[in-house]
Coordinates of C-alpha atoms and ligand atoms in Angstrom, one line a residue:
X1 CA 6.1 -24.5 -22.1
X2 CA 8.4 -25.9 -19.4
X3 CA 11.5 -24.3 -17.9
X4 CA 14.3 -25.1 -15.6
X5 CA 17.0 -23.1 -13.9
X6 CA 20.5 -24.1 -13.0
X7 CA 22.3 -21.8 -10.5
X8 CA 26.0 -22.3 -10.9
X9 CA 28.5 -21.6 -8.0
X10 CA 30.0 -23.6 -5.2
X11 CA 29.4 -20.7 -2.8
X12 CA 25.6 -21.5 -2.9
X13 CA 26.3 -24.9 -1.6
X14 CA 27.7 -23.4 1.7
X15 CA 25.5 -22.2 4.6
X16 CA 26.2 -18.6 3.9
X17 CA 24.9 -17.9 0.4
X18 CA 21.6 -18.6 -1.2
X19 CA 20.4 -18.7 -4.7
X20 CA 18.0 -15.7 -5.1
X21 CA 18.4 -15.4 -8.9
X22 CA 16.1 -18.3 -9.5
X23 CA 13.3 -16.7 -7.4
X24 CA 13.4 -13.6 -9.6
X25 CA 13.6 -15.6 -12.8
X26 CA 10.7 -17.8 -11.7
X27 CA 8.4 -14.8 -11.2
X28 CA 9.4 -13.5 -14.6
X29 CA 8.8 -16.8 -16.3
X30 CA 5.4 -17.2 -14.6
X31 CA 4.4 -13.8 -15.8
X32 CA 5.0 -15.0 -19.3
X33 CA 3.0 -18.1 -18.6
X34 CA 6.0 -20.4 -18.5
X35 CA 6.0 -22.9 -15.7
X36 CA 9.2 -23.8 -13.8
X37 CA 9.4 -27.6 -13.5
X38 CA 12.8 -28.0 -11.9
X39 CA 15.7 -26.0 -10.5
X40 CA 19.1 -26.9 -9.0
X41 CA 22.4 -25.6 -7.8
X42 CA 25.6 -27.0 -9.1
X43 CA 29.0 -26.3 -7.8
X44 CA 31.9 -25.2 -9.9
X45 CA 32.6 -28.6 -11.3
X46 CA 32.8 -29.1 -15.0
X47 CA 31.7 -32.7 -15.3
X48 CA 28.7 -32.4 -13.0
X49 CA 27.6 -29.1 -14.7
X50 CA 27.9 -30.7 -18.2
X51 CA 25.8 -33.6 -17.1
X52 CA 23.2 -31.3 -15.5
X53 CA 23.0 -29.2 -18.6
X54 CA 22.7 -32.2 -20.9
X55 CA 19.8 -33.6 -18.8
X56 CA 18.0 -30.2 -18.7
X57 CA 18.2 -29.6 -22.4
X58 CA 16.9 -33.1 -23.1
X59 CA 13.7 -32.6 -21.1
X60 CA 12.8 -28.9 -21.0
X61 CA 12.1 -26.2 -23.5
X62 CA 13.7 -23.4 -21.6
X63 CA 17.0 -23.8 -19.7
X64 CA 18.4 -20.8 -17.8
X65 CA 21.9 -20.9 -16.2
X66 CA 23.1 -18.1 -14.0
X67 CA 26.7 -17.6 -12.8
X68 CA 30.0 -19.0 -13.8
X69 CA 30.6 -16.6 -16.6
X70 CA 33.4 -14.7 -14.9
X71 CA 37.1 -14.6 -15.9
X72 CA 38.5 -17.1 -13.4
X73 CA 39.4 -20.8 -13.7
X74 CA 36.3 -21.8 -11.7
X75 CA 33.9 -20.1 -14.1
X76 CA 32.9 -23.0 -16.3
X77 CA 29.4 -22.4 -17.6
X78 CA 30.4 -21.6 -21.1
X79 CA 32.6 -24.6 -21.4
X80 CA 30.0 -26.9 -19.9
X81 CA 27.2 -25.8 -22.2
X82 CA 29.5 -26.0 -25.2
X83 CA 30.3 -29.6 -24.3
X84 CA 26.8 -30.6 -23.5
X85 CA 25.5 -29.3 -26.8
X86 CA 28.5 -30.6 -28.8
X87 CA 29.4 -27.1 -30.0
X88 CA 32.8 -25.4 -30.4
X89 CA 33.8 -22.2 -28.5
X90 CA 34.8 -19.3 -30.8
X91 CA 36.9 -16.3 -29.7
X92 CA 35.4 -12.9 -30.5
X93 CA 37.9 -10.1 -30.4
X94 CA 35.2 -7.4 -30.4
X95 CA 33.9 -8.7 -27.1
X96 CA 37.3 -8.4 -25.6
X97 CA 37.3 -4.8 -27.0
X98 CA 34.1 -4.0 -25.1
X99 CA 35.6 -5.4 -21.9
X100 CA 38.7 -3.4 -22.4
X101 CA 36.6 -0.2 -22.9
X102 CA 34.7 -0.9 -19.8
X103 CA 37.9 -1.2 -17.8
X104 CA 39.2 2.0 -19.4
X105 CA 36.1 3.8 -18.3
X106 CA 36.9 2.9 -14.7
X107 CA 40.5 3.9 -15.3
X108 CA 41.9 0.4 -15.0
X109 CA 43.9 -1.7 -17.5
X110 CA 42.1 -4.9 -18.5
X111 CA 43.5 -8.2 -17.2
X112 CA 44.6 -10.9 -19.6
X113 CA 42.3 -13.4 -17.9
X114 CA 39.3 -11.4 -19.0
X115 CA 39.9 -12.8 -22.5
X116 CA 38.0 -15.9 -21.2
X117 CA 34.8 -13.9 -21.3
X118 CA 35.2 -13.2 -25.0
X119 CA 34.6 -16.9 -25.9
X120 CA 31.2 -17.6 -27.5
X121 CA 29.4 -20.9 -28.0
X122 CA 29.1 -21.5 -31.7
X123 CA 25.7 -20.4 -33.0
X124 CA 24.9 -18.4 -29.8
X125 CA 23.7 -14.8 -29.8
X126 CA 25.7 -12.5 -27.6
X127 CA 23.6 -10.5 -25.0
X128 CA 25.3 -7.3 -24.0
X129 CA 25.7 -6.7 -20.3
X130 CA 25.9 -3.0 -19.5
X131 CA 26.4 -3.6 -15.8
X132 CA 29.3 -6.0 -15.9
X133 CA 32.1 -7.6 -18.0
X134 CA 30.6 -11.0 -18.9
X135 CA 28.0 -10.8 -21.7
X136 CA 25.2 -13.3 -21.6
X137 CA 24.5 -15.9 -24.3
X138 CA 21.3 -17.1 -25.9
X139 CA 21.2 -20.2 -28.1
X140 CA 18.6 -22.5 -29.6
X141 CA 19.5 -26.2 -29.4
X142 CA 16.9 -28.3 -31.1
X143 CA 13.5 -27.3 -29.5
X144 CA 15.2 -25.8 -26.4
X145 CA 16.1 -22.2 -25.7
X146 CA 19.3 -22.0 -23.5
X147 CA 20.3 -18.8 -21.7
X148 CA 23.6 -18.2 -19.9
X149 CA 23.4 -15.2 -17.6
X150 CA 25.9 -13.6 -15.2
X151 CA 25.6 -14.4 -11.5
X152 CA 25.5 -11.0 -9.8
X153 CA 21.8 -10.2 -9.5
X154 CA 22.3 -6.5 -10.4
X155 CA 23.7 -7.7 -13.8
X156 CA 21.4 -10.7 -14.3
X157 CA 18.1 -8.9 -13.8
X158 CA 18.4 -6.1 -16.3
X159 CA 20.0 -8.4 -18.8
X160 CA 17.2 -10.9 -18.6
X161 CA 14.6 -8.1 -18.9
X162 CA 16.2 -6.5 -21.9
X163 CA 17.4 -9.5 -23.9
X164 CA 15.8 -12.7 -22.8
X165 CA 12.1 -11.7 -22.1
X166 CA 11.5 -10.4 -25.7
X167 CA 13.2 -13.5 -27.2
X168 CA 11.1 -15.8 -25.0
X169 CA 7.9 -14.0 -25.7
X170 CA 8.5 -14.4 -29.4
X171 CA 8.6 -18.2 -28.9
X172 CA 5.3 -18.4 -27.0
X173 CA 1.8 -18.5 -28.5
X174 CA 0.2 -15.0 -28.1
X175 CA -1.4 -15.2 -24.7
X176 CA -2.3 -12.8 -21.9
X177 CA -2.1 -13.5 -18.2
X178 CA -4.7 -12.2 -15.8
X179 CA -4.0 -12.3 -12.0
X180 CA -5.8 -11.5 -8.8
X181 CA -4.2 -11.0 -5.4
X182 CA -5.7 -11.3 -2.0
X183 CA -3.8 -10.8 1.3
X184 CA -5.5 -12.1 4.4
X185 CA -4.7 -11.4 8.1
X186 CA -5.9 -13.3 11.2
X187 CA -6.2 -16.7 9.6
X188 CA -3.8 -19.7 9.4
X189 CA -2.8 -21.2 6.0
X190 CA -4.8 -24.4 6.5
X191 CA -8.0 -22.4 7.6
X192 CA -7.7 -20.3 4.4
X193 CA -7.1 -23.3 2.2
X194 CA -10.0 -25.3 3.8
X195 CA -12.3 -22.4 3.2
X196 CA -11.4 -21.5 -0.4
X197 CA -10.2 -24.9 -1.8
X198 CA -13.8 -25.9 -2.9
X199 CA -13.9 -22.8 -5.0
X200 CA -10.5 -22.8 -6.7
X201 CA -10.4 -26.6 -7.4
X202 CA -13.6 -26.2 -9.4
X203 CA -11.8 -23.9 -12.0
X204 CA -9.3 -26.1 -13.7
X205 CA -8.2 -23.3 -16.1
X206 CA -7.0 -21.2 -13.1
X207 CA -3.8 -21.7 -11.2
X208 CA -4.0 -20.9 -7.5
X209 CA -1.0 -20.3 -5.2
X210 CA -1.2 -19.8 -1.4
X211 CA 1.8 -18.2 0.3
X212 CA 2.0 -18.3 4.0
X213 CA 3.9 -16.1 6.5
X214 CA 3.2 -15.7 10.2
X215 CA -0.3 -14.2 10.4
X216 CA -0.3 -13.3 6.7
X217 CA -1.6 -15.4 3.9
X218 CA -1.4 -14.4 0.2
X219 CA -3.7 -16.0 -2.3
X220 CA -2.8 -15.6 -6.0
X221 CA -5.1 -16.5 -8.8
X222 CA -3.8 -16.7 -12.4
X223 CA -5.1 -17.7 -15.7
X224 CA -4.1 -17.4 -19.4
X225 CA -6.1 -16.7 -22.5
X226 CA -5.7 -15.4 -26.0
X227 CA -7.0 -11.9 -25.1
X228 CA -6.9 -9.8 -21.9
X229 CA -10.7 -9.6 -21.9
X230 CA -11.0 -13.4 -22.0
X231 CA -8.4 -13.9 -19.3
X232 CA -10.0 -11.3 -17.0
X233 CA -13.4 -12.7 -17.6
X234 CA -12.3 -16.1 -16.5
X235 CA -11.3 -14.8 -13.0
X236 CA -14.4 -12.8 -12.3
X237 CA -16.5 -15.6 -10.9
X238 CA -13.9 -17.5 -8.8
X239 CA -12.5 -14.2 -7.4
X240 CA -16.0 -13.0 -6.4
X241 CA -16.7 -16.3 -4.6
X242 CA -13.4 -16.2 -2.8
X243 CA -14.0 -12.6 -1.8
X244 CA -17.4 -13.5 -0.4
X245 CA -15.9 -16.3 1.7
X246 CA -13.0 -14.3 3.1
X247 CA -14.9 -11.1 3.6
X248 CA -13.3 -8.4 5.7
X249 CA -10.3 -10.6 6.5
X250 CA -9.0 -9.5 3.1
X251 CA -6.8 -6.5 3.8
X252 CA -5.2 -6.0 0.4
X253 CA -6.1 -6.7 -3.3
X254 CA -3.0 -5.1 -4.8
X255 CA -0.2 -6.9 -2.9
X256 CA 0.3 -4.1 -0.4
X257 CA 1.4 -5.3 3.0
X258 CA -0.7 -4.8 6.1
X259 CA 1.2 -1.7 7.3
X260 CA 0.5 0.0 3.9
X261 CA -3.2 -1.0 4.1
X262 CA -3.5 0.5 7.6
X263 CA -1.6 3.6 6.3
X264 CA -4.2 4.1 3.5
X265 CA -7.1 3.9 6.0
X266 CA -5.4 6.4 8.4
X267 CA -4.7 8.9 5.7
X268 CA -8.2 8.6 4.3
X269 CA -9.6 9.5 7.7
X270 CA -6.9 12.2 8.4
X271 CA -6.2 10.3 11.6
X272 CA -2.9 9.9 13.4
X273 CA -1.2 6.9 15.2
X274 CA 1.2 6.4 18.0
X275 CA 2.7 3.2 19.5
X276 CA 4.0 1.9 22.9
X277 CA 6.0 -1.3 22.5
X278 CA 7.4 -3.7 25.0
X279 CA 8.1 -7.2 23.8
X280 CA 8.2 -6.2 20.1
X281 CA 11.1 -3.8 20.8
X282 CA 10.3 -1.4 18.0
X283 CA 9.2 -3.9 15.3
X284 CA 5.7 -2.4 15.1
X285 CA 7.1 1.1 14.6
X286 CA 9.6 -0.3 12.1
X287 CA 6.8 -1.8 10.0
X288 CA 4.7 1.3 10.2
X289 CA 7.6 3.6 9.1
X290 CA 8.7 1.2 6.3
X291 CA 5.9 2.7 4.3
X292 CA 6.9 5.8 2.3
X293 CA 4.9 8.8 3.4
X294 CA 4.0 7.4 6.9
X295 CA 4.8 10.8 8.4
X296 CA 1.4 11.8 7.2
X297 CA -0.2 9.8 10.0
X298 CA 2.5 8.3 12.2
X299 CA 3.5 10.5 15.1
X300 CA 6.0 8.3 17.0
X301 CA 6.0 6.3 20.1
X302 CA 7.7 4.6 23.0
X303 CA 9.9 1.6 23.5
X304 CA 9.3 0.8 27.1
X305 CA 10.9 -2.5 27.9
X306 CA 11.4 -2.3 31.6
X307 CA 8.6 -1.6 34.2
X308 CA 10.3 1.7 35.2
X309 CA 10.3 2.9 31.6
X310 CA 6.6 2.1 31.3
X311 CA 6.1 4.1 34.5
X312 CA 8.4 7.1 33.6
X313 CA 7.6 7.5 29.9
X314 CA 4.0 6.4 29.7
X315 CA 2.8 7.3 33.2
X316 CA 1.7 3.9 34.4
X317 CA 0.9 4.0 38.1
X318 CA 3.5 1.9 40.0
X319 CA 0.7 0.1 41.8
X320 CA -0.8 -1.1 38.5
X321 CA 2.5 -2.9 37.5
X322 CA 2.9 -4.4 41.0
X323 CA -0.7 -5.6 41.1
X324 CA -1.1 -7.0 37.6
X325 CA 2.4 -7.5 36.3
X326 CA 3.7 -6.0 33.0
X327 CA 2.0 -8.6 30.8
X328 CA -1.7 -7.9 31.6
X329 CA -4.8 -6.4 30.2
X330 CA -4.7 -3.2 32.4
X331 CA -1.0 -2.6 31.5
X332 CA -1.7 -2.9 27.7
X333 CA -4.7 -0.6 28.1
X334 CA -2.8 2.1 30.1
X335 CA 0.3 1.9 27.7
X336 CA -2.0 2.5 24.7
X337 CA -3.8 5.4 26.5
X338 CA -0.5 6.8 27.7
X339 CA 1.0 6.8 24.2
X340 CA -2.2 8.3 22.7
X341 CA -2.2 11.2 25.2
X342 CA 1.5 11.9 25.1
X343 CA 1.8 11.8 21.3
X344 CA -1.5 13.7 20.9
X345 CA -2.6 11.0 18.4
X346 CA -6.1 9.8 17.4
X347 CA -5.1 6.1 17.8
X348 CA -2.4 4.3 19.7
X349 CA -1.4 0.7 19.7
X350 CA 0.4 -1.1 22.6
X351 CA 2.1 -4.5 22.8
X352 CA 3.2 -6.3 25.9
X353 CA 3.8 -10.0 26.2
X354 CA 6.1 -13.0 26.8
X355 CA 8.0 -13.6 23.5
X356 CA 9.9 -16.5 25.0
X357 CA 11.6 -18.9 25.1
X358 CA 11.6 -18.2 28.9
X359 CA 9.2 -16.1 31.0
X360 CA 5.5 -16.5 31.3
X361 CA 3.3 -17.4 34.3
X362 CA 0.6 -20.1 35.0
X363 CA -2.2 -17.8 33.8
X364 CA -0.2 -16.1 31.0
X365 CA 2.3 -18.7 29.7
X366 CA 5.1 -18.0 27.2
X367 CA 3.6 -16.7 23.9
X368 CA 0.9 -14.7 25.6
X369 CA 0.6 -11.1 24.3
X370 CA -1.8 -8.3 25.2
X371 CA -2.4 -5.8 22.5
X372 CA -4.1 -2.5 23.3
X373 CA -5.8 0.0 20.9
X374 CA -6.7 3.4 22.4
X375 CA -9.2 5.2 20.2
X376 CA -11.2 8.4 20.6
X377 CA -14.3 6.6 21.8
X378 CA -12.8 3.7 23.8
X379 CA -9.8 1.4 24.4
X380 CA -9.8 -2.2 23.4
X381 CA -7.4 -4.9 24.5
X382 CA -6.9 -8.3 22.9
X383 CA -5.3 -11.2 24.7
X384 CA -3.7 -13.6 22.3
X385 CA -1.4 -16.6 22.7
X386 CA 0.9 -17.6 19.9
X387 CA 3.0 -20.8 19.5
X388 CA 6.4 -20.7 18.0
X389 CA 9.8 -19.1 18.6
X390 CA 10.6 -15.6 19.8
X391 CA 10.7 -14.2 16.3
X392 CA 7.4 -15.7 15.3
X393 CA 5.6 -14.5 18.5
X394 CA 6.9 -11.0 17.9
X395 CA 6.0 -10.9 14.2
X396 CA 2.5 -12.3 15.0
X397 CA 2.0 -9.6 17.7
X398 CA 2.8 -6.8 15.2
X399 CA 0.5 -8.4 12.6
X400 CA -2.4 -8.8 15.1
X401 CA -1.9 -5.2 16.4
X402 CA -2.0 -3.7 12.8
X403 CA -5.0 -5.9 11.9
X404 CA -6.9 -4.8 15.1
X405 CA -6.4 -1.2 14.0
X406 CA -7.4 -1.9 10.4
X407 CA -10.6 -3.6 11.5
X408 CA -11.4 -0.7 13.8
X409 CA -10.9 1.8 11.1
X410 CA -12.7 -0.1 8.3
Ligands
ATP501 P1 31.7 -12.6 -12.1 O1 32.1 -12.0 -13.4 O2 31.3 -11.6 -11.1 O3 32.6 -13.7 -11.6 P2 29.8 -14.8 -12.7 O4 28.8 -14.8 -13.8 O5 31.0 -15.7 -12.8 O6 30.3 -13.3 -12.5 P3 29.6 -15.9 -10.2 O7 31.1 -15.8 -10.1 O8 29.0 -17.3 -10.3 O9 29.1 -15.1 -11.5 O10 28.8 -15.1 -9.1 C1 29.3 -13.8 -8.7 C2 28.5 -13.3 -7.5 O11 27.1 -13.2 -7.9 C3 28.4 -14.3 -6.4 O12 29.4 -14.1 -5.5 C4 27.1 -14.1 -5.8 O13 27.2 -13.0 -4.8 C5 26.2 -13.6 -6.9 N1 25.4 -14.8 -7.4 C6 25.8 -15.7 -8.2 N2 24.8 -16.6 -8.5 C7 23.8 -16.2 -7.7 C8 22.4 -16.6 -7.5 N3 22.0 -17.7 -8.2 N4 21.6 -15.9 -6.7 C9 22.1 -14.8 -6.0 N5 23.3 -14.3 -6.2 C10 24.2 -15.0 -7.0
MG502 MG1 32.6 -15.8 -11.1

């Protein structure tokens, strides 16, 4: 079954607002086994919107519109769908009653313009919206199911879950979806793809998606079958082959990010962690503490941007900085060891580098980062060089640091 999504609203044609509703809806549709074949954004223009709806209904079995159900003149979704499907609009006094009650609950009188939200496309089912004034609409037009949903995400998401998912599921042949997730650190997207493509391309019943972020690749395997057992069974062999190829580079099988995977390992070993950051300016600590319960293992750390702070807070000898410069193997080593001792932690990570766009030397050009890991037995230092802008270098540095710790703990 094919679906398309139409996001309605001129604000999403400006540089300041993006359509996030369709991402949520796509994930929900995929979970049902419905594939998205097209999506678009249409401004608040009646003629264009009517044309777009007409085209979508003619070619897709599921059409979802979000936005434009509000009370103002520029909210045109109801009118456009009515026109595209050749149906009348009918006024429902009881809907206006619900809207009036909602306003009363907030101690406000209802505005006359809210009557616009009480118009229903002939033959459509009204979908109650407990989080806003505009109800959604569901209609069948020929073979196509059409949904009109409110634009605000906090209204759209619960309404879709409560009203649309069960109606859509009833239209689908009974089928169950099985999925596998792998998250991989320390490899680029094309390297992962080159390695695993020979496997996934040989299972035509399985859909494979590769999502890439700096230093972080997600691999999703998905298949559908009549029963859960059958669907699961179909993934066993390709998943095992992919696991064998990626080996210990896989850090998560449940979708957890790297900072959570590291947290599990630290907690399991009852070990503690500290950080000393220079060029990442707190990003590493931010990631570690974004995990709920990180106080079980994270003790704290140092944000030492200038040389004198590295000296004063971490106890780096002045001669070391003068001799080697702040971006160097000995400085990363001493930063990690200083943080480990001062925080009385079992492990400490340090990051010092040239995030760019300026800076860098002949031997350590822009993008060079030294990452230290002080452990009970020894201290390790990695020298890495990243290409990309400042944000990418900094993100990659935190990813490499966390992965260095993960591999040392595993
Ligand atoms: P309202 O009754 O609030 O006017 P509406 O159904 O008319 O609801 P819109 O006016 O189109 O919806 O959008 C209201 C707000 O919802 C927008 O300002 C925007 O913040 C958010 N919104 C709308 N569409 C989307 C979308 N596709 N993705 C993310 N946010 C959206
Ligand atoms: Mg609106």
